[in-house]
PDB file of C-alpha atoms in Angstrom:
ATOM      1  CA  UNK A   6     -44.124  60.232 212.400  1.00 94.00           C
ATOM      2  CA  UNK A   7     -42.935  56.496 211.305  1.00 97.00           C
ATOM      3  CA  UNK A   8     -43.347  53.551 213.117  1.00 98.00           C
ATOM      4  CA  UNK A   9     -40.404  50.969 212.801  1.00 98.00           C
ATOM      5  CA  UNK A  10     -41.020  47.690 213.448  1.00 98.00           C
ATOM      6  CA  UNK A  11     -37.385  45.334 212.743  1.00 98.00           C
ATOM      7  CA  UNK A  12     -37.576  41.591 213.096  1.00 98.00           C
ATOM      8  CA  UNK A  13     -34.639  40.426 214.896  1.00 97.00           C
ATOM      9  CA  UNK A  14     -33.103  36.896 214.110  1.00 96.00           C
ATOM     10  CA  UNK A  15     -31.685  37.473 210.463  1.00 97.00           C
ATOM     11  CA  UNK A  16     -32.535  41.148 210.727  1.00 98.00           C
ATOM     12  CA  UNK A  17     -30.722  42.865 213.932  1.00 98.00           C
ATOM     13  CA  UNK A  18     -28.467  39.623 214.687  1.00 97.00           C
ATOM     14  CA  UNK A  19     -27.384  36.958 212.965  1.00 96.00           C
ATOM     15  CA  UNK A  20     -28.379  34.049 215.691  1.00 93.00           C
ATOM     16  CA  UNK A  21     -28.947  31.652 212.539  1.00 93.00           C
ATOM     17  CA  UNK A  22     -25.992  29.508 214.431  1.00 92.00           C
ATOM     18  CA  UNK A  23     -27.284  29.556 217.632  1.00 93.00           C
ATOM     19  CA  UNK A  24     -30.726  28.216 216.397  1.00 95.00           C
ATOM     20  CA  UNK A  25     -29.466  25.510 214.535  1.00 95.00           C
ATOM     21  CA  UNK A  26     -27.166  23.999 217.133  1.00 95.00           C
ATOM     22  CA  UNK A  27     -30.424  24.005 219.877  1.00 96.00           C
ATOM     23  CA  UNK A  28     -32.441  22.659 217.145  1.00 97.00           C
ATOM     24  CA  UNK A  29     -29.731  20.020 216.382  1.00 97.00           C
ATOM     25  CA  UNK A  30     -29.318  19.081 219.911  1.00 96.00           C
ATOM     26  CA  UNK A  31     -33.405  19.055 220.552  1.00 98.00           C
ATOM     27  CA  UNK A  32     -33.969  17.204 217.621  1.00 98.00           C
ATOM     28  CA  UNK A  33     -31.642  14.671 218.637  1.00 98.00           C
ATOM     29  CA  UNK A  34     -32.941  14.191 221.732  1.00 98.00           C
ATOM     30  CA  UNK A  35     -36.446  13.156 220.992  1.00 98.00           C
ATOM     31  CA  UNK A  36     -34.683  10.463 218.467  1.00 98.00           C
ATOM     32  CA  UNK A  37     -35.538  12.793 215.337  1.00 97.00           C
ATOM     33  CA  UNK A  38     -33.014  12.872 212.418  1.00 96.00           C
ATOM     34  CA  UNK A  39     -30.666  15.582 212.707  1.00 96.00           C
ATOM     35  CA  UNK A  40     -32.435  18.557 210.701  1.00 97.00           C
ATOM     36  CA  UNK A  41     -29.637  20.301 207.994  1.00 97.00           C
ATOM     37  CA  UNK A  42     -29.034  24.158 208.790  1.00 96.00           C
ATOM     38  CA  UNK A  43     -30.985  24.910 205.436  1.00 95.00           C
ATOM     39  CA  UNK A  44     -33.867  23.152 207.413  1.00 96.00           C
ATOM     40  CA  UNK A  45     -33.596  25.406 210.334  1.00 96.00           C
ATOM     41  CA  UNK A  46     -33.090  28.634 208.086  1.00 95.00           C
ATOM     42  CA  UNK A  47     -36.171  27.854 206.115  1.00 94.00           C
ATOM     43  CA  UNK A  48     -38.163  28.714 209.187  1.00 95.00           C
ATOM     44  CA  UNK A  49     -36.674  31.111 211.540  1.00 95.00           C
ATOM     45  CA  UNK A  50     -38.698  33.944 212.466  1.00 92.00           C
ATOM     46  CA  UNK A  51     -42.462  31.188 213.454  1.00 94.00           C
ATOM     47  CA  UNK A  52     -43.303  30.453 216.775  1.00 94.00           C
ATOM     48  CA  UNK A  53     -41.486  28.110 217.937  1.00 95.00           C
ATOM     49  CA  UNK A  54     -43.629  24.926 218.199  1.00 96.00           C
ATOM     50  CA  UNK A  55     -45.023  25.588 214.293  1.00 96.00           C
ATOM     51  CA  UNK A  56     -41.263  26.083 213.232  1.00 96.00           C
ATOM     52  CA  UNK A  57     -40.788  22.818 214.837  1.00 97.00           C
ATOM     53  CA  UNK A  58     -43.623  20.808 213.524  1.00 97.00           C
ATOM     54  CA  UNK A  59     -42.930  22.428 209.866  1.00 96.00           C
ATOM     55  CA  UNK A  60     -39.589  20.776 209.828  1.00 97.00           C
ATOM     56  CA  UNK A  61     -41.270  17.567 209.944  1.00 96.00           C
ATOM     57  CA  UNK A  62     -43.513  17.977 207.701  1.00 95.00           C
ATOM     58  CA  UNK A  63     -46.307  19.133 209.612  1.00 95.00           C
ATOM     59  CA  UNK A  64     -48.887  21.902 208.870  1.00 90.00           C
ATOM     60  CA  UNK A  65     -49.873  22.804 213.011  1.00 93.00           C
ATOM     61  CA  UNK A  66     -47.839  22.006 216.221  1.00 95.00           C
ATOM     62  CA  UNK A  67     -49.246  18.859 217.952  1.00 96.00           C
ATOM     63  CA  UNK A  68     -48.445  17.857 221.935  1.00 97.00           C
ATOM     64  CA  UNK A  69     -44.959  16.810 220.568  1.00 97.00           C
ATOM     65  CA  UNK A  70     -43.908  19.670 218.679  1.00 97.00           C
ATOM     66  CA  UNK A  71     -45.348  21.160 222.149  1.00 97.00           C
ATOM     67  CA  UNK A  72     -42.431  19.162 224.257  1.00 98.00           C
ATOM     68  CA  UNK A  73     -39.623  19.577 221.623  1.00 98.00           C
ATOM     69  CA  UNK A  74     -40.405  23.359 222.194  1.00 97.00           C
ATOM     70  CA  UNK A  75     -40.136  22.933 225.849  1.00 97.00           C
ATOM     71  CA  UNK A  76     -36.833  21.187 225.814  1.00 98.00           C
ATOM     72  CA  UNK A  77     -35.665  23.517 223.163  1.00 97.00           C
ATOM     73  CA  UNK A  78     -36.533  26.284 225.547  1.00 94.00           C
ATOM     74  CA  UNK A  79     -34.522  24.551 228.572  1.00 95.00           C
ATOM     75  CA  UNK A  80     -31.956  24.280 226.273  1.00 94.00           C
ATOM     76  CA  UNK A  81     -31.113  27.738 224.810  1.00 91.00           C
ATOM     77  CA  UNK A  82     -29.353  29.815 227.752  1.00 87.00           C
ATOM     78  CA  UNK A  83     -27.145  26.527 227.500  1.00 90.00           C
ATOM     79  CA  UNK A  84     -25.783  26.651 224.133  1.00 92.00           C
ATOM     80  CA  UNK A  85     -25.684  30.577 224.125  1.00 86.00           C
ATOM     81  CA  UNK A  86     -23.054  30.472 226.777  1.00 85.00           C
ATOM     82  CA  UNK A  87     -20.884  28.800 224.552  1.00 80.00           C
ATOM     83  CA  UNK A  88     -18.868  31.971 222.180  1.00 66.00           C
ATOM     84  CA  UNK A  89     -19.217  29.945 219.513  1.00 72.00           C
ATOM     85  CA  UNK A  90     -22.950  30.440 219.297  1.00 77.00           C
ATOM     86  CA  UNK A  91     -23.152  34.017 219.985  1.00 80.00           C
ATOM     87  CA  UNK A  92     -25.882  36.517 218.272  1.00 88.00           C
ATOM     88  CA  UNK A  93     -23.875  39.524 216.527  1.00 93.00           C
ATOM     89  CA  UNK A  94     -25.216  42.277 215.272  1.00 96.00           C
ATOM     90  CA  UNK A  95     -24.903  41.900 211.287  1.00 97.00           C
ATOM     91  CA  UNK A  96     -22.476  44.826 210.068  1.00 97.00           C
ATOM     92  CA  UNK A  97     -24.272  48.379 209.948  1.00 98.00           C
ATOM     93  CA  UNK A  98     -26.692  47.961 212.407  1.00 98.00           C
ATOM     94  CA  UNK A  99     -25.369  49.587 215.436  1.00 97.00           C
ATOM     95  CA  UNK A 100     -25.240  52.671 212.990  1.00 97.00           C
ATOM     96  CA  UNK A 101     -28.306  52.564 211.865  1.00 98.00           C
ATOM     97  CA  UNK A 102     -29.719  51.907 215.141  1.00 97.00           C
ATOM     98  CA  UNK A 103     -28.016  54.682 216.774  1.00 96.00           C
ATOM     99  CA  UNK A 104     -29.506  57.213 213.858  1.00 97.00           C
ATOM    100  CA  UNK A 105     -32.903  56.001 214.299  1.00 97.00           C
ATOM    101  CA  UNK A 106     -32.735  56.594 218.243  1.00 96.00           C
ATOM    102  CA  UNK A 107     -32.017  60.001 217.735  1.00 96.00           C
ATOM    103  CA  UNK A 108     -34.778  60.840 215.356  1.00 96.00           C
ATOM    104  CA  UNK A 109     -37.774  62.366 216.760  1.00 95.00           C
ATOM    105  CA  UNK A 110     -39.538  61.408 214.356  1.00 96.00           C
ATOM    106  CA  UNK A 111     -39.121  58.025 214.281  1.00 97.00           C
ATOM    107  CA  UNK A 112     -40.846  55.084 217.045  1.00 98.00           C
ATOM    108  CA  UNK A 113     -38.716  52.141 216.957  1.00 98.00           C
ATOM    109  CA  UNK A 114     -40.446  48.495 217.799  1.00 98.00           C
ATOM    110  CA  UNK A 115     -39.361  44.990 217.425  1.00 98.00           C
ATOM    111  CA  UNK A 116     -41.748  42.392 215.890  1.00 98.00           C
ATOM    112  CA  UNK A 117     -39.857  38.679 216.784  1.00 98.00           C
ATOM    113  CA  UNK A 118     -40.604  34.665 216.495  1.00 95.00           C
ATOM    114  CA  UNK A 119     -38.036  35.006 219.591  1.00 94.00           C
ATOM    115  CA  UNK A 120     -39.646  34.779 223.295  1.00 93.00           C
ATOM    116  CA  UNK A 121     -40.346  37.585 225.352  1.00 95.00           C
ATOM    117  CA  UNK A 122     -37.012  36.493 227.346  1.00 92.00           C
ATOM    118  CA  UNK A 123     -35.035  36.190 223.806  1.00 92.00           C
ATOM    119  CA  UNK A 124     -35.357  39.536 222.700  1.00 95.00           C
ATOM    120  CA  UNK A 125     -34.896  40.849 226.171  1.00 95.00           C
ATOM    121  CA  UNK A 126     -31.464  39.178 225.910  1.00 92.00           C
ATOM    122  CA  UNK A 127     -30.873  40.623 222.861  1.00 94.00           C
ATOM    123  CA  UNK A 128     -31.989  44.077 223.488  1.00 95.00           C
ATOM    124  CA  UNK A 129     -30.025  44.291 226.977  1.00 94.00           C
ATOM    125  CA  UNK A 130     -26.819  42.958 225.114  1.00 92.00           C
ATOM    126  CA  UNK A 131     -26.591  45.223 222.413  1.00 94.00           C
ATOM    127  CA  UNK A 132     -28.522  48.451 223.892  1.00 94.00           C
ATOM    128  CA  UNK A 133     -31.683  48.691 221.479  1.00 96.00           C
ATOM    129  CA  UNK A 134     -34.351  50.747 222.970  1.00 94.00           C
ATOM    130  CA  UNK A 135     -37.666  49.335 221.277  1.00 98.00           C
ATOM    131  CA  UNK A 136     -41.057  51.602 222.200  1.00 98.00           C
ATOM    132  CA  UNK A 137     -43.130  48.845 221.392  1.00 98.00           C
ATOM    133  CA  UNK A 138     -42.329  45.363 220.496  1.00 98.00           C
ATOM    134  CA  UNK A 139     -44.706  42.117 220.230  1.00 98.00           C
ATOM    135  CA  UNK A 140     -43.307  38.167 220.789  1.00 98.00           C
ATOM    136  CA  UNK A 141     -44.218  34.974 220.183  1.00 95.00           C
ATOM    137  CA  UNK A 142     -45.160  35.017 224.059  1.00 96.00           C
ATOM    138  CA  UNK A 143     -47.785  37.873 223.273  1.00 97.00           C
ATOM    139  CA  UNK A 144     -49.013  37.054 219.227  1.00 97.00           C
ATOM    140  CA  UNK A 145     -49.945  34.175 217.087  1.00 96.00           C
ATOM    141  CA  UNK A 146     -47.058  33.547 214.878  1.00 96.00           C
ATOM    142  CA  UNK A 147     -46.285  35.241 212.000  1.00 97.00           C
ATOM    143  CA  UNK A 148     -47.595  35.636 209.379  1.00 97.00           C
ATOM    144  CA  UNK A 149     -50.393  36.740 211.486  1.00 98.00           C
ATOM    145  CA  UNK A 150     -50.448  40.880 211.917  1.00 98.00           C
ATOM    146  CA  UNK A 151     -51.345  40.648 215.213  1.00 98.00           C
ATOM    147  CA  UNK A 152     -48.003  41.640 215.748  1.00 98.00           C
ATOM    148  CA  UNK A 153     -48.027  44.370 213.555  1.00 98.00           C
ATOM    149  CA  UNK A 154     -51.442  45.683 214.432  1.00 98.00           C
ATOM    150  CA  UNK A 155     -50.621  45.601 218.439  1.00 98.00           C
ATOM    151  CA  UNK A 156     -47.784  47.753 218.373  1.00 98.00           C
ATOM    152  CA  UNK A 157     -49.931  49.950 216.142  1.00 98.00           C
ATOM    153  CA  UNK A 158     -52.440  50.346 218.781  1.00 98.00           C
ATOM    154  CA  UNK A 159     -49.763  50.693 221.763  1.00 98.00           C
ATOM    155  CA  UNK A 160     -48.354  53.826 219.820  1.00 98.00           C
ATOM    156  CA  UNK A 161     -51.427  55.229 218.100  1.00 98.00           C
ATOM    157  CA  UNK A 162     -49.594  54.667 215.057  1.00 98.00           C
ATOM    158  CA  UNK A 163     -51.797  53.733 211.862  1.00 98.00           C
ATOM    159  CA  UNK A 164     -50.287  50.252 209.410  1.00 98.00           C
ATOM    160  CA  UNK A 165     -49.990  53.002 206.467  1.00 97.00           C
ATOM    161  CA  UNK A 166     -47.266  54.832 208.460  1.00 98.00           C
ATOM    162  CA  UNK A 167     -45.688  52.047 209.551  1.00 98.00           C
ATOM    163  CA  UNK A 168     -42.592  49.952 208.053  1.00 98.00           C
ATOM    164  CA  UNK A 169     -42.032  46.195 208.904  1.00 98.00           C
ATOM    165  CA  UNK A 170     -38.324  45.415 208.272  1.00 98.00           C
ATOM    166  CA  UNK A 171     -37.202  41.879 208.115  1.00 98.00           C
ATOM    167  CA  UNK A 172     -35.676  38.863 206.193  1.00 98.00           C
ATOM    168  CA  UNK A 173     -38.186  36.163 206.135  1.00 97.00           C
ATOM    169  CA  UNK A 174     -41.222  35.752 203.890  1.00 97.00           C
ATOM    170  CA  UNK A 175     -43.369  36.003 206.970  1.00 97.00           C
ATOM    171  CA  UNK A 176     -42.392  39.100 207.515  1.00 98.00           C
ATOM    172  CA  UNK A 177     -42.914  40.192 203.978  1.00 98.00           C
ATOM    173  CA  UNK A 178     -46.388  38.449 204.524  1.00 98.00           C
ATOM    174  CA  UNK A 179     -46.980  40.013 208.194  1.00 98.00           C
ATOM    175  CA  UNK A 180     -46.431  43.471 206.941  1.00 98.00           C
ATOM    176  CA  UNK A 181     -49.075  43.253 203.948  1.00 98.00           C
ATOM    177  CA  UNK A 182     -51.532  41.927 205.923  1.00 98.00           C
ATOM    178  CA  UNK A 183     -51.290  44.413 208.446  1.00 98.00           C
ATOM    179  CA  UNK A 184     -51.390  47.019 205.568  1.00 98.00           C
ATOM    180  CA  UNK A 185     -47.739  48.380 206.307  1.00 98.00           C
ATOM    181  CA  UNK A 186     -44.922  48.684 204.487  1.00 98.00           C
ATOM    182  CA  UNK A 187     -42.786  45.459 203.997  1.00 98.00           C
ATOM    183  CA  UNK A 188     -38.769  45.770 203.389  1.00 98.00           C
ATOM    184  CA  UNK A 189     -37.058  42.975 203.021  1.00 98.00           C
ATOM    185  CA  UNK A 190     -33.382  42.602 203.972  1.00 98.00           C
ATOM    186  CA  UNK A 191     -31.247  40.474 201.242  1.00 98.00           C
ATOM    187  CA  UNK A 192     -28.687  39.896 204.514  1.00 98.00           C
ATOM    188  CA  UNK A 193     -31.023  37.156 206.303  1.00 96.00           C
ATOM    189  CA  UNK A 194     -31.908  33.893 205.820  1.00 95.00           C
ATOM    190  CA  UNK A 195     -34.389  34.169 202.828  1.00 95.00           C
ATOM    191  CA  UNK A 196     -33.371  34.778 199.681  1.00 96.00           C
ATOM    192  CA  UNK A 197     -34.221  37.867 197.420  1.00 97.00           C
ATOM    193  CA  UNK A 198     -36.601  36.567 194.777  1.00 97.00           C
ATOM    194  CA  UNK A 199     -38.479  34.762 198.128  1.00 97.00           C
ATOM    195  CA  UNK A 200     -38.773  37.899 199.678  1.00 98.00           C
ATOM    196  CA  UNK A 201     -39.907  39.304 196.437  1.00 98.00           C
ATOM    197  CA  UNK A 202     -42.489  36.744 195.824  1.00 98.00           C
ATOM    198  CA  UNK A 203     -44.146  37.279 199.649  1.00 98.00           C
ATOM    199  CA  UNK A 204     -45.002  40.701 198.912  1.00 97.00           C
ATOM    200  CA  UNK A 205     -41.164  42.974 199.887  1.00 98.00           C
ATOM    201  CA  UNK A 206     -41.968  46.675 198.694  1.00 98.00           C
ATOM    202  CA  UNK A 207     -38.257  47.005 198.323  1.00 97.00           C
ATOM    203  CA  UNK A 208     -35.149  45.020 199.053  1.00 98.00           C
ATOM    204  CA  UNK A 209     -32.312  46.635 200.562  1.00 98.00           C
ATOM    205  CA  UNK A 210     -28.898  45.146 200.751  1.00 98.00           C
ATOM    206  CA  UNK A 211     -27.295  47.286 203.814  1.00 98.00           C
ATOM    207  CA  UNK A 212     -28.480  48.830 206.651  1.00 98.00           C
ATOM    208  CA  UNK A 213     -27.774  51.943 205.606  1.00 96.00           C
ATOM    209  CA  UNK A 214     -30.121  52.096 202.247  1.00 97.00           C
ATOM    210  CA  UNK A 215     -33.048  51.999 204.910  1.00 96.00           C
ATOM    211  CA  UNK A 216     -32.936  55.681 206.355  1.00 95.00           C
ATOM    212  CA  UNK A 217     -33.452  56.343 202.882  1.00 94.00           C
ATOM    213  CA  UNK A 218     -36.816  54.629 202.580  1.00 93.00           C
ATOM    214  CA  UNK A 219     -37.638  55.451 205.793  1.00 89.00           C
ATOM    215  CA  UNK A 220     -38.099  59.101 204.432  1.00 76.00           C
TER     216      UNK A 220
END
């Protein structure tokens, strides 16, 4: 038995867009200058109010990183309506999805910086059937393992069977600290030698190269 745990923005779907523009618009709002998308890349996949207080330069979220999330929150369902800031699935994942469902061996999870309500979105949109899956509504942000460890304990899975799948060095960083196995996608938001240098096992380059690590 494997336990699969995939991050989803910059993993599953490519919502990179769709972050930036509410971050743009948020930012704006409280009178901040308008952050670049490189700025919002750089930390998709934290919590929400320590993404926003790191792209100000702060270490820890503070009351107004606390607001900014708020309004950010508000905000969200807003821009999402609009097609231009959909979430796709990033090519090969509905196949590999679709394998993985149908292998007994395998318990598919979702570890997320999204909200409980984000990845429900996501899941009910594109059909993914997660066993267990851990939010930033339920875990302190990556790259805690709470995330990791939880869904470990909800399956009776141990971190040595388990592999974290994702494209951020937080994920990379989760996944070693939870003592799991960390692959890092090269199709996110982080870039290789990053993913490399937070501790990736192995880099894959398309979805499908994972059923071969998965064993």
């Amino acid at each position: 038995m494997k336990l699969v745990l995939f991050d989803c923005d910059g993993t599953l779907v490519d919502s990179a867009a769709l972050i930036h523009e509410t971050m743009r618009r948020t930012f704006l709002h409280f009178g901040k200058p308008e952050p670049t998308f490189d700025d919002t890349k750089a930390i998709i996949g934290l919590t929400l109010d320590i993404a926003i207080a790191r792209m100000q330069g702060k270490q820890h979220a503070d009351q107004e990183a606390v607001e900014m999330m708020a309004y950010y929150k508000s905000l969200f369902s807003t821009v999402r309506t609009d097609m231009d800031y959909r979430e796709p699935l990033f090519p090969g994942i509905f196949d590999l999805m679709e394998t993985l469902e149908k292998r007994e061996e395998i318990i598919l999870g979702a570890v997320t910086g999204k909200s409980r309500r984000g990845l429900d979105s996501v899941r009910e949109t594109h059909g993914f059937r997660f066993v267990a899956s851990r939010t930033a509504d339920d875990c302190p942000s990556k790259p805690h393992p709470a995330m990791v460890t939880e869904c470990c304990d909800e399956t009776s899975m141990r971190p040595a069977d388990t592999l974290v799948i994702g494209d951020a060095i937080y994920d990379m960083q989760m996944a070693k600290a939870a003592g799991a196995t960390a692959i890092g996608v090269s199709w996110g938001y982080a870039s290789v030698e990053e993913l490399r240098q937070a501790g990736a096992d192995v880099i894959v380059d398309h979805p499908s190269e994972i059923l071969a690590h998965i064993g």
